[in-house]
Amino acid sequence: MVEGKLKNVSYISNFVSKYQRGLEMTYEIDGQVHTGEFNVKMGSVAILLFDTDLQKFLLVRQFRPAMFTSTILKNKENYGKDYSDIKWEEYDTECGYTMELCAGLIDKEGLTPEQIAFEEVEEECGYKVDKLTPIATFIVGSHQSGNAQYLFYAEIDSSKKISEGGGNVHEGEVITKVYVTLEQARHYVYASENNEYAEINGPPGVLFAFQWWFLKDRLKMLENSNFNWIPRPVKSVSNIRFSSEFDKTKYGYNPKRMNFTINGIKRTWDLALCPSSAAAILIDSEKRELILLELQRVQVLVGKLRNAKENIGKSLESIDFTKANPLEGVTLELVTAKVPDFEDPQIKLKQHLETIGYKDVKNSKLIAKVVPGIGQSGDTQHIFLVDVKNSQNQNETRIPFSALPSLFKQNLIGPPNVYYAIGFVIDQKDYFSMIRVIRCLIGKRCCSSNPLPTQTITEISLQNNLTDEENNSEIMKKFGEETPSSSTDLKIFEEPLTSAKIAEAHRKKLETGVATFRKIVYSNGELDNSNLNEPPSPENPHPFNGNDLPPVYSHSLVPFVNHSPVLRFLIDIGTNLADIENSNPAIGKYLMRLRIEDIKSKIELMQEVGFQDSEIGEYLTRNPFFLLQDVNDMRARLNYLELKKFQPKEILKIVKEYRYWLNCGVKLIDSRLGWIQQQFKLTAKATREIIVKEPRIIMFGTGPIERIIKMILKEFNFSQNQLKELIIDDPRLFMMDAKLISRNYRFIRDVMRINNETIMENPFILRCSISSLKTRHDFLKKMGRSNYRLAEKKESKNDRTPLEEAETSKENVELVDLNDFLRPSDAEFAKFAAKTYPVVYEKFLRNS
């Protein structure tokens, strides 16, 4: 029974550890002296176990003091406290438990990593393993220890069970075996509805191991470019020396020995806590390249030499580092930034990327969260996918997507998160074309709080794109190219007649003089009582009635309904075929080619978005082109909205109110979002609010919007901030006719004598009917109430008409609030603005 709390917790700083020893390392690179930290640690092995009987993975769950300590320290109530001031015994130990692969340290002299792996499987899990399949060998702690971790795969079954496992009880190990189904493993590795990113409460090796398992069969089918990474020439390394006397705070190396009691057993554990981090999988989606940093790590060079066969058991001081090849110390790594407690990993990563030369950073997407230092450091790492273009980083290495399967097989190229990054890109490339997915996942432009430069889109080219999307001509064209011309629903013949079969029949007729006929299959008893070799007669009726056959050609879908299961299915779910034909006469022939299976998969997508069953038919009536598209394309467009941080309810509103949203490509939508954000200088949040309020603005012409912007800024003298407020408060204003807005503004300013600040509080007035404005103002004027309450002027530059003087010159005049003036019903206007009876205003309307 595992206890929920620890007992007798204490920490000490003065100790000698068997598992880690911090040293200051000095070395020279081309004669220039450098210093760094080297932590003497042991290598390790890890084994992914798969039970072939249960069809489940076997993991181990165990208590990790480093995770427990790190988690408790990061609680806000403990911020800045000394270890001795924290009441460790009051915290539940659950936060210290991890999900890990069966693993162990390489701490037994004379045993190979494979032999140690066999022992660990027996000790922790209780199974005897006959065969280990190497997966990869990582460099762990490239900036400190340069040690290796060997990752293996092994299959187990009930016949190989020799004990219950559970680790060494006398050492106080708290290990529980956990079986994980294939579906659960997928949830760990891949983002889903339940988790927006991959997350494992364990090291990145677990995430990578599951990823490898799901990829292993597809990797065999991928083209192998035989790419072999060879580091660029590096500078020479010499005079490597070590010292145990150094300022430990300089590197953040502050080891602690933790003493505690768990399950009645006293234990000690050596910790070396370090801050969390954020890592970036950098890709250039346009060039189809993965970007990794090529770094010269002297710690890795020392780590490899230290673990060479001839140096096993030797002290660091006795190893001859002069024989080292500097290339052995070069690694491929992700861009990584430290993240102090309580700070945003995404923001820190972006700042770091800009610092090292990645200025053109697109929006980043969190794809995974892992715990690299489960044993000693207890840190968390957030892994982001980032699309970049140009860079000024001299250390980067760009690897084409096509070469990644080969790189995936190379050992000791970098830490486990690099292998995960390679696998992630391969995985996405295998499912879809990488160009499409990356741009859909991340977006070609980001909606960040600081708008990035956006490519100028000319009105003519964009309007051409919008015309194609609104007419949906490209959708019909693509569907026509991908769908066979023969119907798949009306299966009269045994097999379709192809051009090749026609040519073959023609050739045989020329050679033999005998025509070839297709065999017709009758499977419903049509010929049971007929002899087709005899003429038709009352005693020998032939089976077919021409009236029962579908028409060869028709201008309408009506004659086909009784013969097409697809059309009947559409009618059953509430689709109005008559309305579809009236608005889109050309679409009928495309609907006839649909398959019910395809329609159902798209209806399931609509249900996932949030459509009620009663709403589906109405939506398909308004947008039948939805049925002609690839369901994966539409999922990618929904993923794009999710990655732009639209909430599920907002996505449903967008898709409903702009019926063609799912018909539009991500590239076009993203260009429009970027254009709107730049024109109005909006934040990402404000851009989302606008799209949710009025989704149709995304496909409104840029030319008309630009004219309204110039008119508001230059002719109406609104400020840029006021322009931004207008689009946020009433985005539909920018979809109106510019002439109508101009006419309204002149009347509001010159006749009603209302200033810009008051208009800002009631922007709807700019798109009201001019006749309604005139009628209501004339009525108020007749009633002696045509004086309006004005908002306080905030900018002296604009709107220099003497409006305030006109207001203040009349004392004891009751002012009309513009909100009352704009009330939707005439009765409310008369009651609240004119302070009279509705019948009086109705009489005025009849006589005016």
mmCIF file of C-alpha atoms in Angstrom, residues 43-236:
data_model
loop_
_atom_site.group_PDB
_atom_site.id
_atom_site.type_symbol
_atom_site.label_atom_id
_atom_site.label_comp_id
_atom_site.label_asym_id
_atom_site.label_seq_id
_atom_site.Cartn_x
_atom_site.Cartn_y
_atom_site.Cartn_z
ATOM 1 C CA GLY A 43 24.592 6.207 -18.428
ATOM 2 C CA SER A 44 21.267 4.385 -18.529
ATOM 3 C CA VAL A 45 19.083 1.938 -20.402
ATOM 4 C CA ALA A 46 15.328 1.995 -21.054
ATOM 5 C CA ILE A 47 13.100 -0.699 -22.516
ATOM 6 C CA LEU A 48 9.711 -0.356 -24.188
ATOM 7 C CA LEU A 49 7.825 -3.539 -23.255
ATOM 8 C CA PHE A 50 4.834 -4.822 -25.225
ATOM 9 C CA ASP A 51 2.715 -7.688 -23.931
ATOM 10 C CA THR A 52 1.691 -9.699 -26.996
ATOM 11 C CA ASP A 53 -1.030 -11.598 -25.073
ATOM 12 C CA LEU A 54 -2.748 -8.505 -23.721
ATOM 13 C CA GLN A 55 -1.795 -6.260 -26.652
ATOM 14 C CA LYS A 56 -0.739 -3.628 -24.138
ATOM 15 C CA PHE A 57 2.422 -1.757 -23.228
ATOM 16 C CA LEU A 58 3.938 -2.298 -19.802
ATOM 17 C CA LEU A 59 5.187 0.812 -18.019
ATOM 18 C CA VAL A 60 6.343 1.396 -14.459
ATOM 19 C CA ARG A 61 4.917 3.942 -12.058
ATOM 20 C CA GLN A 62 7.252 5.076 -9.321
ATOM 21 C CA PHE A 63 7.842 7.850 -6.834
ATOM 22 C CA ARG A 64 10.488 10.357 -7.900
ATOM 23 C CA PRO A 65 11.751 12.637 -5.096
ATOM 24 C CA ALA A 66 13.107 15.163 -7.613
ATOM 25 C CA MET A 67 9.655 15.632 -9.146
ATOM 26 C CA PHE A 68 8.010 15.824 -5.726
ATOM 27 C CA THR A 69 10.486 18.438 -4.490
ATOM 28 C CA SER A 70 10.426 20.483 -7.693
ATOM 29 C CA THR A 71 6.620 20.535 -7.826
ATOM 30 C CA ILE A 72 6.231 21.610 -4.199
ATOM 31 C CA LEU A 73 8.889 24.326 -4.554
ATOM 32 C CA LYS A 74 7.002 25.771 -7.529
ATOM 33 C CA ASN A 75 3.809 26.194 -5.527
ATOM 34 C CA LYS A 76 3.273 29.897 -5.064
ATOM 35 C CA GLU A 77 2.897 29.581 -1.304
ATOM 36 C CA ASN A 78 6.488 28.288 -1.174
ATOM 37 C CA TYR A 79 8.036 30.888 -3.431
ATOM 38 C CA GLY A 80 11.253 32.215 -1.881
ATOM 39 C CA LYS A 81 11.121 29.892 1.115
ATOM 40 C CA ASP A 82 14.055 27.926 2.407
ATOM 41 C CA TYR A 83 13.798 24.122 2.258
ATOM 42 C CA SER A 84 13.589 23.950 6.054
ATOM 43 C CA ASP A 85 10.584 26.299 6.119
ATOM 44 C CA ILE A 86 8.393 24.135 3.897
ATOM 45 C CA LYS A 87 6.075 21.579 5.508
ATOM 46 C CA TRP A 88 6.873 18.736 3.130
ATOM 47 C CA GLU A 89 4.928 16.149 5.125
ATOM 48 C CA GLU A 90 1.639 17.949 4.434
ATOM 49 C CA TYR A 91 1.784 17.439 0.659
ATOM 50 C CA ASP A 92 0.356 14.439 -1.144
ATOM 51 C CA THR A 93 3.019 12.305 -2.802
ATOM 52 C CA GLU A 94 0.897 11.911 -5.975
ATOM 53 C CA CYS A 95 2.678 14.865 -7.597
ATOM 54 C CA GLY A 96 5.935 12.895 -7.359
ATOM 55 C CA TYR A 97 4.799 9.817 -9.286
ATOM 56 C CA THR A 98 5.793 9.296 -12.912
ATOM 57 C CA MET A 99 4.979 6.999 -15.821
ATOM 58 C CA GLU A 100 8.224 5.582 -17.169
ATOM 59 C CA LEU A 101 9.703 2.844 -19.260
ATOM 60 C CA CYS A 102 11.406 0.010 -17.479
ATOM 61 C CA ALA A 103 14.862 1.515 -17.002
ATOM 62 C CA GLY A 104 18.054 1.465 -14.989
ATOM 63 C CA LEU A 105 21.514 2.925 -14.584
ATOM 64 C CA ILE A 106 24.596 1.446 -16.173
ATOM 65 C CA ASP A 107 26.295 0.988 -12.828
ATOM 66 C CA LYS A 108 27.644 -2.562 -13.013
ATOM 67 C CA GLU A 109 31.151 -2.980 -14.334
ATOM 68 C CA GLY A 110 31.679 -5.632 -16.952
ATOM 69 C CA LEU A 111 28.054 -5.659 -18.139
ATOM 70 C CA THR A 112 26.986 -4.276 -21.501
ATOM 71 C CA PRO A 113 23.911 -2.043 -21.812
ATOM 72 C CA GLU A 114 22.015 -5.002 -23.270
ATOM 73 C CA GLN A 115 22.858 -7.225 -20.289
ATOM 74 C CA ILE A 116 21.791 -4.510 -17.854
ATOM 75 C CA ALA A 117 18.541 -4.083 -19.791
ATOM 76 C CA PHE A 118 17.783 -7.820 -19.416
ATOM 77 C CA GLU A 119 18.344 -7.542 -15.664
ATOM 78 C CA GLU A 120 16.150 -4.442 -15.294
ATOM 79 C CA VAL A 121 13.200 -6.112 -17.026
ATOM 80 C CA GLU A 122 13.421 -9.066 -14.624
ATOM 81 C CA GLU A 123 13.925 -6.882 -11.556
ATOM 82 C CA GLU A 124 11.263 -4.199 -12.180
ATOM 83 C CA CYS A 125 8.671 -6.092 -14.233
ATOM 84 C CA GLY A 126 9.268 -9.772 -13.507
ATOM 85 C CA TYR A 127 9.658 -10.984 -17.095
ATOM 86 C CA LYS A 128 12.482 -12.841 -18.792
ATOM 87 C CA VAL A 129 13.286 -11.363 -22.194
ATOM 88 C CA ASP A 130 15.044 -13.338 -24.921
ATOM 89 C CA LYS A 131 15.522 -10.586 -27.464
ATOM 90 C CA LEU A 132 16.067 -6.838 -27.401
ATOM 91 C CA THR A 133 15.564 -4.654 -30.461
ATOM 92 C CA PRO A 134 17.667 -1.463 -30.404
ATOM 93 C CA ILE A 135 15.587 1.628 -31.116
ATOM 94 C CA ALA A 136 17.985 4.530 -30.585
ATOM 95 C CA THR A 137 20.790 5.783 -28.388
ATOM 96 C CA PHE A 138 20.424 9.331 -27.071
ATOM 97 C CA ILE A 139 22.830 11.849 -25.659
ATOM 98 C CA VAL A 140 21.422 12.760 -22.257
ATOM 99 C CA GLY A 141 22.566 15.977 -20.595
ATOM 100 C CA SER A 142 24.502 17.378 -23.549
ATOM 101 C CA HIS A 143 25.247 20.584 -21.620
ATOM 102 C CA GLN A 144 26.409 18.789 -18.453
ATOM 103 C CA SER A 145 27.300 15.103 -18.567
ATOM 104 C CA GLY A 146 27.151 13.961 -22.179
ATOM 105 C CA ASN A 147 26.019 10.489 -21.105
ATOM 106 C CA ALA A 148 24.195 8.041 -23.303
ATOM 107 C CA GLN A 149 20.861 6.330 -22.833
ATOM 108 C CA TYR A 150 20.204 3.110 -24.748
ATOM 109 C CA LEU A 151 16.591 2.549 -25.743
ATOM 110 C CA PHE A 152 15.399 -0.971 -26.548
ATOM 111 C CA TYR A 153 12.152 -2.691 -27.490
ATOM 112 C CA ALA A 154 11.124 -6.119 -26.226
ATOM 113 C CA GLU A 155 8.027 -8.283 -26.402
ATOM 114 C CA ILE A 156 6.756 -10.221 -23.399
ATOM 115 C CA ASP A 157 3.962 -12.690 -22.716
ATOM 116 C CA SER A 158 2.630 -14.740 -19.828
ATOM 117 C CA SER A 159 4.995 -17.623 -20.562
ATOM 118 C CA LYS A 160 7.981 -15.386 -19.820
ATOM 119 C CA LYS A 161 6.780 -14.199 -16.419
ATOM 120 C CA ILE A 162 9.108 -15.303 -13.623
ATOM 121 C CA SER A 163 8.056 -12.982 -10.762
ATOM 122 C CA GLU A 164 5.842 -10.035 -9.834
ATOM 123 C CA GLY A 165 8.734 -7.579 -10.219
ATOM 124 C CA GLY A 166 8.405 -4.282 -8.413
ATOM 125 C CA GLY A 167 12.065 -3.414 -7.954
ATOM 126 C CA ASN A 168 14.365 -3.880 -5.004
ATOM 127 C CA VAL A 169 12.247 -3.688 -1.865
ATOM 128 C CA HIS A 170 15.315 -3.503 0.366
ATOM 129 C CA GLU A 171 16.304 -0.290 -1.456
ATOM 130 C CA GLY A 172 12.886 1.242 -0.794
ATOM 131 C CA GLU A 173 11.867 1.390 -4.455
ATOM 132 C CA VAL A 174 8.181 2.208 -4.919
ATOM 133 C CA ILE A 175 7.445 0.706 -8.338
ATOM 134 C CA THR A 176 4.074 -0.364 -9.700
ATOM 135 C CA LYS A 177 3.505 -2.028 -13.057
ATOM 136 C CA VAL A 178 0.991 -0.255 -15.282
ATOM 137 C CA TYR A 179 -0.497 -1.670 -18.485
ATOM 138 C CA VAL A 180 -1.321 0.856 -21.199
ATOM 139 C CA THR A 181 -3.607 0.062 -24.124
ATOM 140 C CA LEU A 182 -2.769 1.090 -27.670
ATOM 141 C CA GLU A 183 -5.487 3.725 -27.547
ATOM 142 C CA GLN A 184 -4.151 5.155 -24.291
ATOM 143 C CA ALA A 185 -0.651 5.260 -25.781
ATOM 144 C CA ARG A 186 -2.006 7.214 -28.731
ATOM 145 C CA HIS A 187 -3.485 9.739 -26.315
ATOM 146 C CA TYR A 188 -0.061 10.146 -24.751
ATOM 147 C CA VAL A 189 1.641 10.742 -28.110
ATOM 148 C CA TYR A 190 -0.907 12.634 -30.162
ATOM 149 C CA ALA A 191 -3.074 15.663 -29.553
ATOM 150 C CA SER A 192 -6.791 14.878 -29.459
ATOM 151 C CA GLU A 193 -10.116 16.299 -28.374
ATOM 152 C CA ASN A 194 -9.263 15.520 -24.759
ATOM 153 C CA ASN A 195 -5.705 16.847 -24.804
ATOM 154 C CA GLU A 196 -4.513 19.722 -26.949
ATOM 155 C CA TYR A 197 -0.955 18.439 -26.917
ATOM 156 C CA ALA A 198 0.955 15.249 -26.208
ATOM 157 C CA GLU A 199 1.716 14.931 -22.510
ATOM 158 C CA ILE A 200 3.432 12.267 -20.473
ATOM 159 C CA ASN A 201 4.192 12.597 -16.782
ATOM 160 C CA GLY A 202 7.591 11.130 -17.479
ATOM 161 C CA PRO A 203 10.751 11.611 -19.547
ATOM 162 C CA PRO A 204 10.803 12.374 -23.288
ATOM 163 C CA GLY A 205 12.110 8.857 -23.938
ATOM 164 C CA VAL A 206 8.630 7.479 -23.175
ATOM 165 C CA LEU A 207 7.022 9.840 -25.653
ATOM 166 C CA PHE A 208 9.586 8.972 -28.302
ATOM 167 C CA ALA A 209 9.304 5.210 -27.658
ATOM 168 C CA PHE A 210 5.516 5.251 -28.212
ATOM 169 C CA GLN A 211 5.995 7.430 -31.274
ATOM 170 C CA TRP A 212 8.527 4.961 -32.678
ATOM 171 C CA TRP A 213 6.137 2.068 -32.130
ATOM 172 C CA PHE A 214 3.354 3.735 -34.078
ATOM 173 C CA LEU A 215 5.789 4.778 -36.806
ATOM 174 C CA LYS A 216 7.877 1.609 -37.189
ATOM 175 C CA ASP A 217 5.796 -0.051 -39.891
ATOM 176 C CA ARG A 218 5.418 3.110 -41.940
ATOM 177 C CA LEU A 219 9.132 3.863 -41.678
ATOM 178 C CA LYS A 220 9.870 0.695 -43.618
ATOM 179 C CA MET A 221 7.725 1.961 -46.485
ATOM 180 C CA LEU A 222 9.169 5.461 -46.612
ATOM 181 C CA GLU A 223 11.807 6.194 -49.219
ATOM 182 C CA ASN A 224 15.253 6.145 -47.708
ATOM 183 C CA SER A 225 17.547 8.857 -48.983
ATOM 184 C CA ASN A 226 20.564 7.258 -47.248
ATOM 185 C CA PHE A 227 21.257 10.648 -45.741
ATOM 186 C CA ASN A 228 24.054 10.574 -43.181
ATOM 187 C CA TRP A 229 24.617 13.591 -40.970
ATOM 188 C CA ILE A 230 28.270 14.593 -40.787
ATOM 189 C CA PRO A 231 29.091 17.612 -38.591
ATOM 190 C CA ARG A 232 30.698 20.630 -40.162
ATOM 191 C CA PRO A 233 34.383 21.177 -39.338
ATOM 192 C CA VAL A 234 34.770 22.499 -35.800
ATOM 193 C CA LYS A 235 37.485 24.177 -33.806
ATOM 194 C CA SER A 236 40.095 22.112 -31.984
#
